[in-house]
Coordinates of N, CA and C and ligand atoms in Angstrom, one line a residue:
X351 N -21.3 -15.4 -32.0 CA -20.0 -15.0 -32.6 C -19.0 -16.1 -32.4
X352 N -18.5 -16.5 -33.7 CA -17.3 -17.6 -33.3 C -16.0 -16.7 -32.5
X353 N -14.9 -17.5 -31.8 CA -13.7 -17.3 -31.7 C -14.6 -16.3 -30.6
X354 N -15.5 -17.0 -29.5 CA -15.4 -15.9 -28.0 C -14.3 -15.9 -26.8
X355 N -14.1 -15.5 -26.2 CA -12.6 -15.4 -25.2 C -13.0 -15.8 -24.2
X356 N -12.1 -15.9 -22.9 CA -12.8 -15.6 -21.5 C -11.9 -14.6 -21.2
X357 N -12.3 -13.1 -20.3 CA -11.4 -12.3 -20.0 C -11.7 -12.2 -18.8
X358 N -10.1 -11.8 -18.2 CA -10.4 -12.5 -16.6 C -9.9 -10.7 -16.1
X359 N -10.4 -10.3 -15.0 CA -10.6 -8.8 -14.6 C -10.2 -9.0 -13.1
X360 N -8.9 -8.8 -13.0 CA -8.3 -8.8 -11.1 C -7.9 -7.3 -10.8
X361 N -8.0 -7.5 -9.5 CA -7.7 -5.8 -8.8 C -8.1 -5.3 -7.7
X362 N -7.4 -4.7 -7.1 CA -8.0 -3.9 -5.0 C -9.3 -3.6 -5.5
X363 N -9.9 -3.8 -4.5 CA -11.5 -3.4 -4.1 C -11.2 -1.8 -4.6
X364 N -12.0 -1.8 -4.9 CA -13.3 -0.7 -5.1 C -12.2 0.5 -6.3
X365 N -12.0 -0.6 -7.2 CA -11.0 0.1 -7.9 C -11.8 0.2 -9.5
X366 N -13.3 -0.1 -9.4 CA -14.0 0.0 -10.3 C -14.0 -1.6 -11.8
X367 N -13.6 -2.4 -10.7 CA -13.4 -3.6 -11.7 C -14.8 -3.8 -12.0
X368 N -16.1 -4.0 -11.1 CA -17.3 -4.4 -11.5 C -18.0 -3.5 -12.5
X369 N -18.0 -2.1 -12.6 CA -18.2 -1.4 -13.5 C -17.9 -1.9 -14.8
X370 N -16.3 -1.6 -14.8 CA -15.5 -1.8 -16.0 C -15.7 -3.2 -16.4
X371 N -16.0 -4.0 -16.1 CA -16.2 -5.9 -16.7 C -18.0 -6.1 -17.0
X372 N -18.6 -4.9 -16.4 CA -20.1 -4.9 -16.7 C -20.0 -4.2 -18.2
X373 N -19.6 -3.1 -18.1 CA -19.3 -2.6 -19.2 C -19.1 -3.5 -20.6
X374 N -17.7 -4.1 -20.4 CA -17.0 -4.8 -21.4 C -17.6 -5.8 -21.9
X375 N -18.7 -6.2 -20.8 CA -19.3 -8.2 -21.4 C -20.4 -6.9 -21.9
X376 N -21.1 -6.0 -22.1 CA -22.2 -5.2 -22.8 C -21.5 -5.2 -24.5
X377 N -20.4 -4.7 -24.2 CA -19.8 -4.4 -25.6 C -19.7 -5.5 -26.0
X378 N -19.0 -6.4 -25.7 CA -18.6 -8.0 -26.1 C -19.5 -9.0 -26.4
X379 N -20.4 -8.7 -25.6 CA -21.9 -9.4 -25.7 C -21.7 -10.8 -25.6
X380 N -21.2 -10.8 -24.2 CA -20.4 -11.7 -23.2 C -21.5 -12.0 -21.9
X381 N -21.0 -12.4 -21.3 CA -21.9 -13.1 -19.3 C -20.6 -12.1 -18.9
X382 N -21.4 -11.4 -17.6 CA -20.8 -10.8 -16.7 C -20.2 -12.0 -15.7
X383 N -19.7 -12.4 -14.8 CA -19.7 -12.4 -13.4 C -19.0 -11.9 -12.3
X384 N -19.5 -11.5 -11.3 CA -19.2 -10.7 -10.3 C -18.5 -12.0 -9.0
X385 N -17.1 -12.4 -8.9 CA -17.2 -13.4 -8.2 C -17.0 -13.0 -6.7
X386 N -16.3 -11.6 -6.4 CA -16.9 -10.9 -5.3 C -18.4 -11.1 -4.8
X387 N -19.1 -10.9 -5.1 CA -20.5 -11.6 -5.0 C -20.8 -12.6 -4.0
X388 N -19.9 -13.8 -4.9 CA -19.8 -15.0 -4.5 C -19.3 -15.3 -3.3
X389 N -18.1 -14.3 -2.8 CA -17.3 -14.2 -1.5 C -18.5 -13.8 -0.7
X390 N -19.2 -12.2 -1.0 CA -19.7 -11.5 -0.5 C -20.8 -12.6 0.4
X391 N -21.6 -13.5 -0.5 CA -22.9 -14.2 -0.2 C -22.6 -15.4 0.9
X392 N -21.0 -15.9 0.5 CA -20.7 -16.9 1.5 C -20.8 -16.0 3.1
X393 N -20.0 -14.6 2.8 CA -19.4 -14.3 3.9 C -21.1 -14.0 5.0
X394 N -22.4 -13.4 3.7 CA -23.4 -12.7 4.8 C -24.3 -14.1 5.3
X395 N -24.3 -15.4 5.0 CA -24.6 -16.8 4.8 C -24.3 -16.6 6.9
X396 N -22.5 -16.9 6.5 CA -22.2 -16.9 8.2 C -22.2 -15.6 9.2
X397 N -22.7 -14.6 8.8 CA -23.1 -13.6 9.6 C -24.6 -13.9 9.9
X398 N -25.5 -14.1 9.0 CA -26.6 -14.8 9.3 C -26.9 -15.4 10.3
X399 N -25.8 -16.8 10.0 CA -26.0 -18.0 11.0 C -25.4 -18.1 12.3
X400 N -24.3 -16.9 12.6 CA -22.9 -16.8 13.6 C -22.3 -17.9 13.2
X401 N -21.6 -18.0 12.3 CA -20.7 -19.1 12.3 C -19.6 -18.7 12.2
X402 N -18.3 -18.5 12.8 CA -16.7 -17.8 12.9 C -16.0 -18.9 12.9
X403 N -16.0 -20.4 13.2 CA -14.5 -21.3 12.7 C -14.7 -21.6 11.5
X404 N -13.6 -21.5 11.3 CA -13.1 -22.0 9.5 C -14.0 -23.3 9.9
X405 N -13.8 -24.2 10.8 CA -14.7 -25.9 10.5 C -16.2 -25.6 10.6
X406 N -16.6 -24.7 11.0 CA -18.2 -24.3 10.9 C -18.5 -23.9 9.9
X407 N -17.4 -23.3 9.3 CA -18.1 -22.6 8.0 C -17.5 -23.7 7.2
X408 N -16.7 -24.5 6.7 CA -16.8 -25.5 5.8 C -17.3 -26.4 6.1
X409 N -18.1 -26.9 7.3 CA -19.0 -28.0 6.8 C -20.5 -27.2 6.7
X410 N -20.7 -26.4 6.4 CA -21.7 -25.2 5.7 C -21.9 -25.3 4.3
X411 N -20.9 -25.5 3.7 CA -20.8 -25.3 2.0 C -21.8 -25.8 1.5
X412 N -21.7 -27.5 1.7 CA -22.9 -27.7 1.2 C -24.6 -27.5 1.5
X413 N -24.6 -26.6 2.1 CA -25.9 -25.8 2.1 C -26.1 -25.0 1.6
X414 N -24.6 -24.1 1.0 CA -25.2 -22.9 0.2 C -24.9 -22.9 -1.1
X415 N -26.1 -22.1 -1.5 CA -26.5 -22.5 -3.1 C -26.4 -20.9 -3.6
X416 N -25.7 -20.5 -4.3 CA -25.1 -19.3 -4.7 C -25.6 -19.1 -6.1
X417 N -26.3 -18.2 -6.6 CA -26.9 -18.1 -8.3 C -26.9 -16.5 -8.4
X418 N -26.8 -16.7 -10.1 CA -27.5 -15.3 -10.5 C -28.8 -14.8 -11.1
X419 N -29.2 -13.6 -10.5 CA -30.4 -13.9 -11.5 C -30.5 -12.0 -11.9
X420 N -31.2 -11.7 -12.9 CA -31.1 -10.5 -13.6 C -32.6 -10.2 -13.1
X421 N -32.0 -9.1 -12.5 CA -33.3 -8.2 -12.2 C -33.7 -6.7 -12.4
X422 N -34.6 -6.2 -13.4 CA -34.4 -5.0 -14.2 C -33.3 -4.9 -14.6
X423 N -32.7 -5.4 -15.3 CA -31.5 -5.9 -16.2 C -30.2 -5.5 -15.9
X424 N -30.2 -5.4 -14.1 CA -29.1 -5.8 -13.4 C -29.2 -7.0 -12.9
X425 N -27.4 -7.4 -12.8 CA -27.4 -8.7 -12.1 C -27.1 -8.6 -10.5
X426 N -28.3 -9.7 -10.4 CA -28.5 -9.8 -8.5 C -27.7 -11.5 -8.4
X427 N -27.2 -11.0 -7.5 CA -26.7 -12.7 -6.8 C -27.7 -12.9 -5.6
X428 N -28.0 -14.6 -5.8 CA -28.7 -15.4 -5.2 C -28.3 -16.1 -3.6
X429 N -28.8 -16.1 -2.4 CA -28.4 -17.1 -1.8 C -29.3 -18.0 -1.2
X430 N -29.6 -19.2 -1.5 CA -30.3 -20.0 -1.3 C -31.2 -19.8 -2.1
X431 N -31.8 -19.0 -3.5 CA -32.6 -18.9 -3.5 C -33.5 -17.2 -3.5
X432 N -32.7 -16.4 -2.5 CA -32.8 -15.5 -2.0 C -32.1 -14.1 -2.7
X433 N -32.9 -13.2 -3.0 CA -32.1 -12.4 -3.9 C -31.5 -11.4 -2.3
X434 N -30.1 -11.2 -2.3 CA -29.3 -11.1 -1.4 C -28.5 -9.5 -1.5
X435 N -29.0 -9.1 -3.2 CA -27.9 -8.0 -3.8 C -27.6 -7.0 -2.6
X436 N -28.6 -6.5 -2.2 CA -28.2 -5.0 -1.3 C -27.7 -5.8 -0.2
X437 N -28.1 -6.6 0.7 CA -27.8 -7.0 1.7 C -26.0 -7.4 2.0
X438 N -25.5 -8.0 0.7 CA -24.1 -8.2 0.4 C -23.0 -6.8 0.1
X439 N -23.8 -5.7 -0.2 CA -22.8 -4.6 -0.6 C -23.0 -3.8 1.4
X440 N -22.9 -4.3 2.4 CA -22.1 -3.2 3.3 C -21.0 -3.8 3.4
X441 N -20.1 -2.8 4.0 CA -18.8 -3.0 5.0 C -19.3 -3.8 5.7
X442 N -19.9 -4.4 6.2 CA -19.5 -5.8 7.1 C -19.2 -6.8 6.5
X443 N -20.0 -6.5 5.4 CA -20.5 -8.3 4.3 C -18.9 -8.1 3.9
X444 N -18.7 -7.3 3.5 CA -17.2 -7.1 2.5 C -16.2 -7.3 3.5
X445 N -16.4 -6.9 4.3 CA -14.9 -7.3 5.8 C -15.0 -8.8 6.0
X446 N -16.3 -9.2 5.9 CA -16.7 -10.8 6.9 C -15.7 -11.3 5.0
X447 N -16.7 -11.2 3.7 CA -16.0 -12.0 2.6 C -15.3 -11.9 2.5
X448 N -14.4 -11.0 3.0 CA -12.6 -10.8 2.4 C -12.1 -12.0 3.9
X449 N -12.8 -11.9 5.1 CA -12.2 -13.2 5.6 C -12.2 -14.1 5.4
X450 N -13.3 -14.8 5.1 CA -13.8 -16.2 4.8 C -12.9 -16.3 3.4
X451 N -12.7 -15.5 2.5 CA -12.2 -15.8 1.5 C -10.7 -16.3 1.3
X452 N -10.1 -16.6 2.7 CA -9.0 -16.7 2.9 C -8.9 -18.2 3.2
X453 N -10.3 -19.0 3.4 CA -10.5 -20.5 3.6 C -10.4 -21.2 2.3
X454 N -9.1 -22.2 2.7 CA -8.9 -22.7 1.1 C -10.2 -23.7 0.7
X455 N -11.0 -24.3 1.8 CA -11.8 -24.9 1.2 C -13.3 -24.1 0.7
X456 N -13.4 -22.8 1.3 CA -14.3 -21.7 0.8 C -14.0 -21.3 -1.0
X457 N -12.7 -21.1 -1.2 CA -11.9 -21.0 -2.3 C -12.5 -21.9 -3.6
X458 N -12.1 -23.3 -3.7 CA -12.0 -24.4 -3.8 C -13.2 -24.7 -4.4
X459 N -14.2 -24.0 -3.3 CA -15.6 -24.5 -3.8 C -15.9 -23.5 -4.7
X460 N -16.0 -21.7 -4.2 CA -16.5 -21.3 -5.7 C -15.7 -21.4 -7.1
X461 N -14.5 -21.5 -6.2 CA -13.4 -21.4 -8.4 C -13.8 -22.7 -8.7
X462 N -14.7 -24.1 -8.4 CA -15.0 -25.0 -9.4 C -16.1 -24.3 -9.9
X463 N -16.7 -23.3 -9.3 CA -18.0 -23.5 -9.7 C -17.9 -22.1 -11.0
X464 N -16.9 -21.1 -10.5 CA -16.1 -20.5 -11.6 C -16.1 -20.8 -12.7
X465 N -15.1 -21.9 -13.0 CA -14.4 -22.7 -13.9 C -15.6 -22.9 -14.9
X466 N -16.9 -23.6 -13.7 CA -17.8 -24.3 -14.9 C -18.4 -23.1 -15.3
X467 N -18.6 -22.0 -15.3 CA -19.2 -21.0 -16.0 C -18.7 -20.3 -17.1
X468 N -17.4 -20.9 -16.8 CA -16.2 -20.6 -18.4 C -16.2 -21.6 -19.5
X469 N -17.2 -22.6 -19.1 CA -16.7 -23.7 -20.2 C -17.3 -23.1 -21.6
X470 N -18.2 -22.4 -21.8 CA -18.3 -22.1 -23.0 C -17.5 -20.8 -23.5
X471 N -17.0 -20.3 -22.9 CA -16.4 -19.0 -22.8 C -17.0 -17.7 -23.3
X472 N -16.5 -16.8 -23.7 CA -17.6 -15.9 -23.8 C -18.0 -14.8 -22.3
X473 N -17.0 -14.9 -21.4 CA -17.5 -14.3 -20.1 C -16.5 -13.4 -19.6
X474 N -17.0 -12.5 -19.1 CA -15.8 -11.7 -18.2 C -16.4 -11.7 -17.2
X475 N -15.2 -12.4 -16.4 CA -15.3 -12.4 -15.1 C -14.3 -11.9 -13.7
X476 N -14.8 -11.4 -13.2 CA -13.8 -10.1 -12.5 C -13.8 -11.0 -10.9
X477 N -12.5 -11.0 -10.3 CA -12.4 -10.6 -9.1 C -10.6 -10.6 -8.3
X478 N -10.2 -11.6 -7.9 CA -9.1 -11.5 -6.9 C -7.7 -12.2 -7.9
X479 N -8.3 -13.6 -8.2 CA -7.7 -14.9 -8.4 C -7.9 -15.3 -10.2
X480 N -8.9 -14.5 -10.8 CA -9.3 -15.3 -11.8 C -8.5 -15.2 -13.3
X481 N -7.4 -14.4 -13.6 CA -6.5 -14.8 -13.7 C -4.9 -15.3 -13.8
X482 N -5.0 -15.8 -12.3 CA -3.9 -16.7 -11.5 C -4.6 -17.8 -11.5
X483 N -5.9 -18.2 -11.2 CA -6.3 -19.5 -11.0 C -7.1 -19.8 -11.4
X484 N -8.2 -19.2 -11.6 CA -9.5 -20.0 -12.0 C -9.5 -19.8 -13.5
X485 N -8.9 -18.8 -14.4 CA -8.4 -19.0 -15.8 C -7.4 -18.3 -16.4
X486 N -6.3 -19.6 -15.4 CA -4.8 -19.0 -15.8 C -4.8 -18.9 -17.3
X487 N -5.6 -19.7 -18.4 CA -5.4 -19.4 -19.7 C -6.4 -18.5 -20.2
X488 N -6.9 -17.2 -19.6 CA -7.4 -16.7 -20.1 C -6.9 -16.1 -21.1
X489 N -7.6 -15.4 -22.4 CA -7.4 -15.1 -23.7 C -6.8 -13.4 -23.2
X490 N -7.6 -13.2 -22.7 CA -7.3 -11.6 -22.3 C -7.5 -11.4 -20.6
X491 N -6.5 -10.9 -20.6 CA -6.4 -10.4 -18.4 C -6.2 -9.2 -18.4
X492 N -7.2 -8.7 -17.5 CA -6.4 -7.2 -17.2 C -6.3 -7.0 -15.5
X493 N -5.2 -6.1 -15.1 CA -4.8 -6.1 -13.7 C -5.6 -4.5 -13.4
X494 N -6.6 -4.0 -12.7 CA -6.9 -3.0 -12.8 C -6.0 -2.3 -11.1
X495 N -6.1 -0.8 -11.4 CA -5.5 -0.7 -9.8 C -5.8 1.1 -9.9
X496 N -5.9 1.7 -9.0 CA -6.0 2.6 -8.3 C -5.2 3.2 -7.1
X497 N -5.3 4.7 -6.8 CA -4.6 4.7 -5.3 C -5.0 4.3 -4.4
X498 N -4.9 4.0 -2.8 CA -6.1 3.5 -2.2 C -7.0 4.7 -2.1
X499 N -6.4 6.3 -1.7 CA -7.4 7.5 -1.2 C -8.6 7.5 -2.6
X500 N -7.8 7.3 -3.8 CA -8.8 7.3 -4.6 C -10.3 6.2 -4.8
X501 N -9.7 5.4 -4.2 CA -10.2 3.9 -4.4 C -11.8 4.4 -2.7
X502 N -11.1 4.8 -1.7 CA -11.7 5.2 -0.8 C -12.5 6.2 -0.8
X503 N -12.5 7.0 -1.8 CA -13.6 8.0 -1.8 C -14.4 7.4 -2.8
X504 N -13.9 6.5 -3.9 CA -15.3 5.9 -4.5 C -16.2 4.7 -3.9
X505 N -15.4 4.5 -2.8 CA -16.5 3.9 -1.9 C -16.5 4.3 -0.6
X506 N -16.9 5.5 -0.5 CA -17.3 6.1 0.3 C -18.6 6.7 -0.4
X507 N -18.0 7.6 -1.4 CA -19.4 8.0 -2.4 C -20.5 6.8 -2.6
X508 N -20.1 5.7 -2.7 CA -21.5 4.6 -3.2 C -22.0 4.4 -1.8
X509 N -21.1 4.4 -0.5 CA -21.9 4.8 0.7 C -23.1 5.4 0.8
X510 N -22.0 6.8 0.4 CA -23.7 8.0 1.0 C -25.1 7.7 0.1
X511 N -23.7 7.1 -1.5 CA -25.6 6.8 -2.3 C -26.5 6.0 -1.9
X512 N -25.9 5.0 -0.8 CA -27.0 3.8 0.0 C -27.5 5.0 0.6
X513 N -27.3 5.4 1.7 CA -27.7 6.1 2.3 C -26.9 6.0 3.6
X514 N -26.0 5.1 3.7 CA -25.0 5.4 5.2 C -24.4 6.5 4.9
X515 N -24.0 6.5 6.4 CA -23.6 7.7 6.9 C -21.6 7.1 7.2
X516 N -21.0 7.0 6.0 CA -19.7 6.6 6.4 C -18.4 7.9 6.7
X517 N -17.7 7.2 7.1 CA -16.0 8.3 7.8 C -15.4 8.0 6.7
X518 N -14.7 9.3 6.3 CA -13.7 8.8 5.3 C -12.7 8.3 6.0
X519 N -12.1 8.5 6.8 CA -11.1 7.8 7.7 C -10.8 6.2 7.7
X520 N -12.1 6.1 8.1 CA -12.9 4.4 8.5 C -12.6 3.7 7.2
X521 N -13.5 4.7 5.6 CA -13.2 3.9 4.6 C -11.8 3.5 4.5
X522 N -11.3 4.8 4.8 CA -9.5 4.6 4.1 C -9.3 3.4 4.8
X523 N -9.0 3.2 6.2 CA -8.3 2.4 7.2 C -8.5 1.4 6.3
X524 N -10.0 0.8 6.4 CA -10.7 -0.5 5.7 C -10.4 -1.2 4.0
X525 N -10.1 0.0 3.4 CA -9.4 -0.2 2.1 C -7.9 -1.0 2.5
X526 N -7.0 -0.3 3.2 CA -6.1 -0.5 3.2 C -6.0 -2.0 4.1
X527 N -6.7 -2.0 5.1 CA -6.7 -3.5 6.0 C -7.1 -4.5 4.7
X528 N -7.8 -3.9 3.6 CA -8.5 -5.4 2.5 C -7.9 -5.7 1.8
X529 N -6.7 -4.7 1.1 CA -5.5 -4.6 0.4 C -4.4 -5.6 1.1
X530 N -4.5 -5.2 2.5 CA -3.2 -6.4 3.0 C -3.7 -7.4 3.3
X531 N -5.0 -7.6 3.5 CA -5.1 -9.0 3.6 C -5.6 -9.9 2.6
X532 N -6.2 -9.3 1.1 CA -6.0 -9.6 -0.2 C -4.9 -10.1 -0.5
X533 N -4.0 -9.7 -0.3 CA -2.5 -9.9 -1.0 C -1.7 -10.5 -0.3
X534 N -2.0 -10.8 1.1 CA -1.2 -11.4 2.2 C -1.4 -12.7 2.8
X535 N -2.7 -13.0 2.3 CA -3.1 -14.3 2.5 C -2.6 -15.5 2.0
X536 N -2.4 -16.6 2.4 CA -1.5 -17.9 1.7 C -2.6 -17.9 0.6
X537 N -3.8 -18.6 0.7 CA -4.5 -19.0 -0.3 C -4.8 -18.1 -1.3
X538 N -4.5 -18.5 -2.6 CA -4.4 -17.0 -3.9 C -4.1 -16.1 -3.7
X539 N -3.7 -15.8 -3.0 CA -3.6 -14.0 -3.2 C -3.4 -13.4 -3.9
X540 N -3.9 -11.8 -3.7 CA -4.3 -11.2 -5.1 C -2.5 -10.9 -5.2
X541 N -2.4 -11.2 -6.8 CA -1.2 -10.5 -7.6 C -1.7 -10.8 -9.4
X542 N -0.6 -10.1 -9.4 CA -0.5 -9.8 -11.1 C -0.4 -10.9 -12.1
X543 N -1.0 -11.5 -12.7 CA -0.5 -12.6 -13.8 C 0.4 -12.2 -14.6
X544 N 1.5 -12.9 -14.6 CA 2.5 -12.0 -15.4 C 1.5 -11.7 -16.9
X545 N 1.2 -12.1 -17.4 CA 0.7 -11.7 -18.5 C -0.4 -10.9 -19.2
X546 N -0.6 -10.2 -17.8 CA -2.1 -9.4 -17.5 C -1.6 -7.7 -17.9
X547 N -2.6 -7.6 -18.1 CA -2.3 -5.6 -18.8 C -2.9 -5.1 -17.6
X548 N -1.8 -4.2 -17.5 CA -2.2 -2.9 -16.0 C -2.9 -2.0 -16.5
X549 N -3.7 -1.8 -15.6 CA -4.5 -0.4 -16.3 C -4.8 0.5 -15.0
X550 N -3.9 1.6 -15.0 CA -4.0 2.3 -13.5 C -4.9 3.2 -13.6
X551 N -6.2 3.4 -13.0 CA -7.6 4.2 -13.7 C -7.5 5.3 -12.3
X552 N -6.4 5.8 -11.7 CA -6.4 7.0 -10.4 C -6.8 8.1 -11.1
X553 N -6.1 8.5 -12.6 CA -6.5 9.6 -12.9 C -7.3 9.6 -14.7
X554 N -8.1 8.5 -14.6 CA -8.5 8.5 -15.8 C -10.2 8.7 -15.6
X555 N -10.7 9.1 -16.8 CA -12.5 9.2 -16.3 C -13.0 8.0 -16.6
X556 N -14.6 7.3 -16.5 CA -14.5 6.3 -17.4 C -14.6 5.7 -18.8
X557 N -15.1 7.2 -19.3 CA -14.6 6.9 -21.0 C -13.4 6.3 -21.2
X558 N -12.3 7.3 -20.4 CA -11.4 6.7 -21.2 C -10.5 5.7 -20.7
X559 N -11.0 5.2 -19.9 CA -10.8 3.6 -19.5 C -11.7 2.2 -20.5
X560 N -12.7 3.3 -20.5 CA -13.5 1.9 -21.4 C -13.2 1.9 -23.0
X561 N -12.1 3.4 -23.5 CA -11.4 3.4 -24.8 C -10.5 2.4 -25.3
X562 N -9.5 2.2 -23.4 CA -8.6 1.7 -23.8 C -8.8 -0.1 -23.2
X563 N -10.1 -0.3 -22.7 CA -10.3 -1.5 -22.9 C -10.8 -2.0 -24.0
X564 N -11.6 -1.4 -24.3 CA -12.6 -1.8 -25.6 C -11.1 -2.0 -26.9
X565 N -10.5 -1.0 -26.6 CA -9.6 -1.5 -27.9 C -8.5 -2.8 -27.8
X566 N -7.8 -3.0 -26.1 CA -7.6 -4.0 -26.2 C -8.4 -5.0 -26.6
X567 N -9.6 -5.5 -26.5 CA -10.6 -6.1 -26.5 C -10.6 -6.8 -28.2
X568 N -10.5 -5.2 -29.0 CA -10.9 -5.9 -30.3 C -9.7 -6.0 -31.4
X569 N -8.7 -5.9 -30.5 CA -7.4 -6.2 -30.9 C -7.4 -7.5 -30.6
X570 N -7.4 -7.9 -29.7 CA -7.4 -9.2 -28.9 C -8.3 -10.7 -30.0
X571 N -9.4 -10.3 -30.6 CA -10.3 -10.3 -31.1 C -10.1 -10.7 -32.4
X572 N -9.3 -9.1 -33.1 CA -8.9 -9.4 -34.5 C -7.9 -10.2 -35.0
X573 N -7.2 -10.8 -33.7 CA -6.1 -11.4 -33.7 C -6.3 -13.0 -33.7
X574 N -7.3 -13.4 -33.6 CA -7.8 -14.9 -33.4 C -8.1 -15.3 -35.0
Ligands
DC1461 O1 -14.6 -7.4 -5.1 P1 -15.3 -7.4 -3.7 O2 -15.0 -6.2 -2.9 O3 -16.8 -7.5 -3.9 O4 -14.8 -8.7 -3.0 C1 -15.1 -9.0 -1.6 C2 -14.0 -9.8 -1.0 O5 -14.0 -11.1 -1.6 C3 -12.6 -9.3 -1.2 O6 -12.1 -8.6 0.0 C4 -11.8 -10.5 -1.4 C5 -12.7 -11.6 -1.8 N1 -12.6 -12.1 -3.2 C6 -11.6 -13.1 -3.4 O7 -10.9 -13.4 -2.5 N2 -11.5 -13.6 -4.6 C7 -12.3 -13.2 -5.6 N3 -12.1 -13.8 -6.8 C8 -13.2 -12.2 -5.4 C9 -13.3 -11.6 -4.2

């Protein structure tokens, strides 16, 4: 298809951005990317190895080799080589990447490696920064958000579907500690592009979230 976009997908954890941007590159017949992922794989890399100074873990980078690869026609992120998917979705991986992702030179290295996944465009790519920084000119941005309790019981629920045994409590606390230090951090922090569309999905299902993306989408679209 000529005239493809890149649409860049920011928002609090567990506010259903990976869903909704899986979704949209299906309809669009677009590349997903999950750049959480990317945090996630650096962060379980230095849990692996014990590595806690910011100077241990940046002279680490160039060791790790971060990919995707589709498996039963989900996408798994790679580390080293290593398909990593389950291992990156607990609360620790997600506590450790929301820290490390606070290292400008952690930063630095995946939004080049971001950037080069946009050069043909054609992609939605979801996470904190991507459109503030890694494509401030994206064609289409959306700001997704949620309450946190709501945000907390949807990942609490994909808990018990692992099979942990989590506190709602615990989740909430943990949502809200990732919220403030998303947003609080010097390097990117998560905020709004001014020119990003809010879409507050607390009390919507996901049909009709993916109505009112899909139609931004081919508005967006018809307009090129
Ligand atoms: O979306 P997620 O929960 O999988 O992301 C895990 C952590 O990675 C999150 O707490 C913040 C960080 N992150 C980031 O700083 N920038 C991104 N573009 C994506 C994720």
């Amino acid at each position: 298809m000529p005239n493809k976009i890149i649409i860049a997908i920011d928002g609090y954890s567990s506010c259903g951005k990976s869903t909704i941007a899986k979704a949209l590159a299906k309809y669009a017949g677009y590349t997903y990317v999950d750049t959480g992922a990317m945090y996630r794989a650096i962060g379980l890399y230095t849990l692996r190895n014990g590595l806690t100074a910011p100077a241990d873990i940046i002279a680490a980078l160039p060791k790790i080799q971060i990919g995707f690869i589709l498996t039963d026609g989900a996408q798994h992120v790679t580390l080293n080589g290593e398909d990593v998917e389950s291992q990156i979705r607990t609360l620790e991986a997600g506590n450790r990447a929301s820290e490390i992702s606070q290292i400008k030179e952690v930063r630095a290295f995946l939004v080049a490696q971001q950037q080069k996944m946009g050069d043909q465009k054609g992609i939605v790519m979801d996470g904190r920064d991507i459109g503030t920084v890694v494509f401030p000119k994206a064609e289409l941005k959306l700001f997704l958000t949620a309450s946190p309790e709501v945000r907390a019981q949807r990942r609490f629920d994909e808990l018990v579907e692992k099979g942990e045994k989590p506190n709602f409590d615990d989740v909430l606390k943990d949502v809200n500690e990732r919220d403030y230090r998303d947003t609080h951090r010097a390097e990117s922090p998560l905020r709004q592009a001014e020119d990003a569309i809010v879409v507050d999905n607390s009390h919507m299902t996901r049909e009709e979230q993916m109505q009112v993306i899909y139609g931004l989408f081919d508005q967006k679209i018809s307009k090129l």
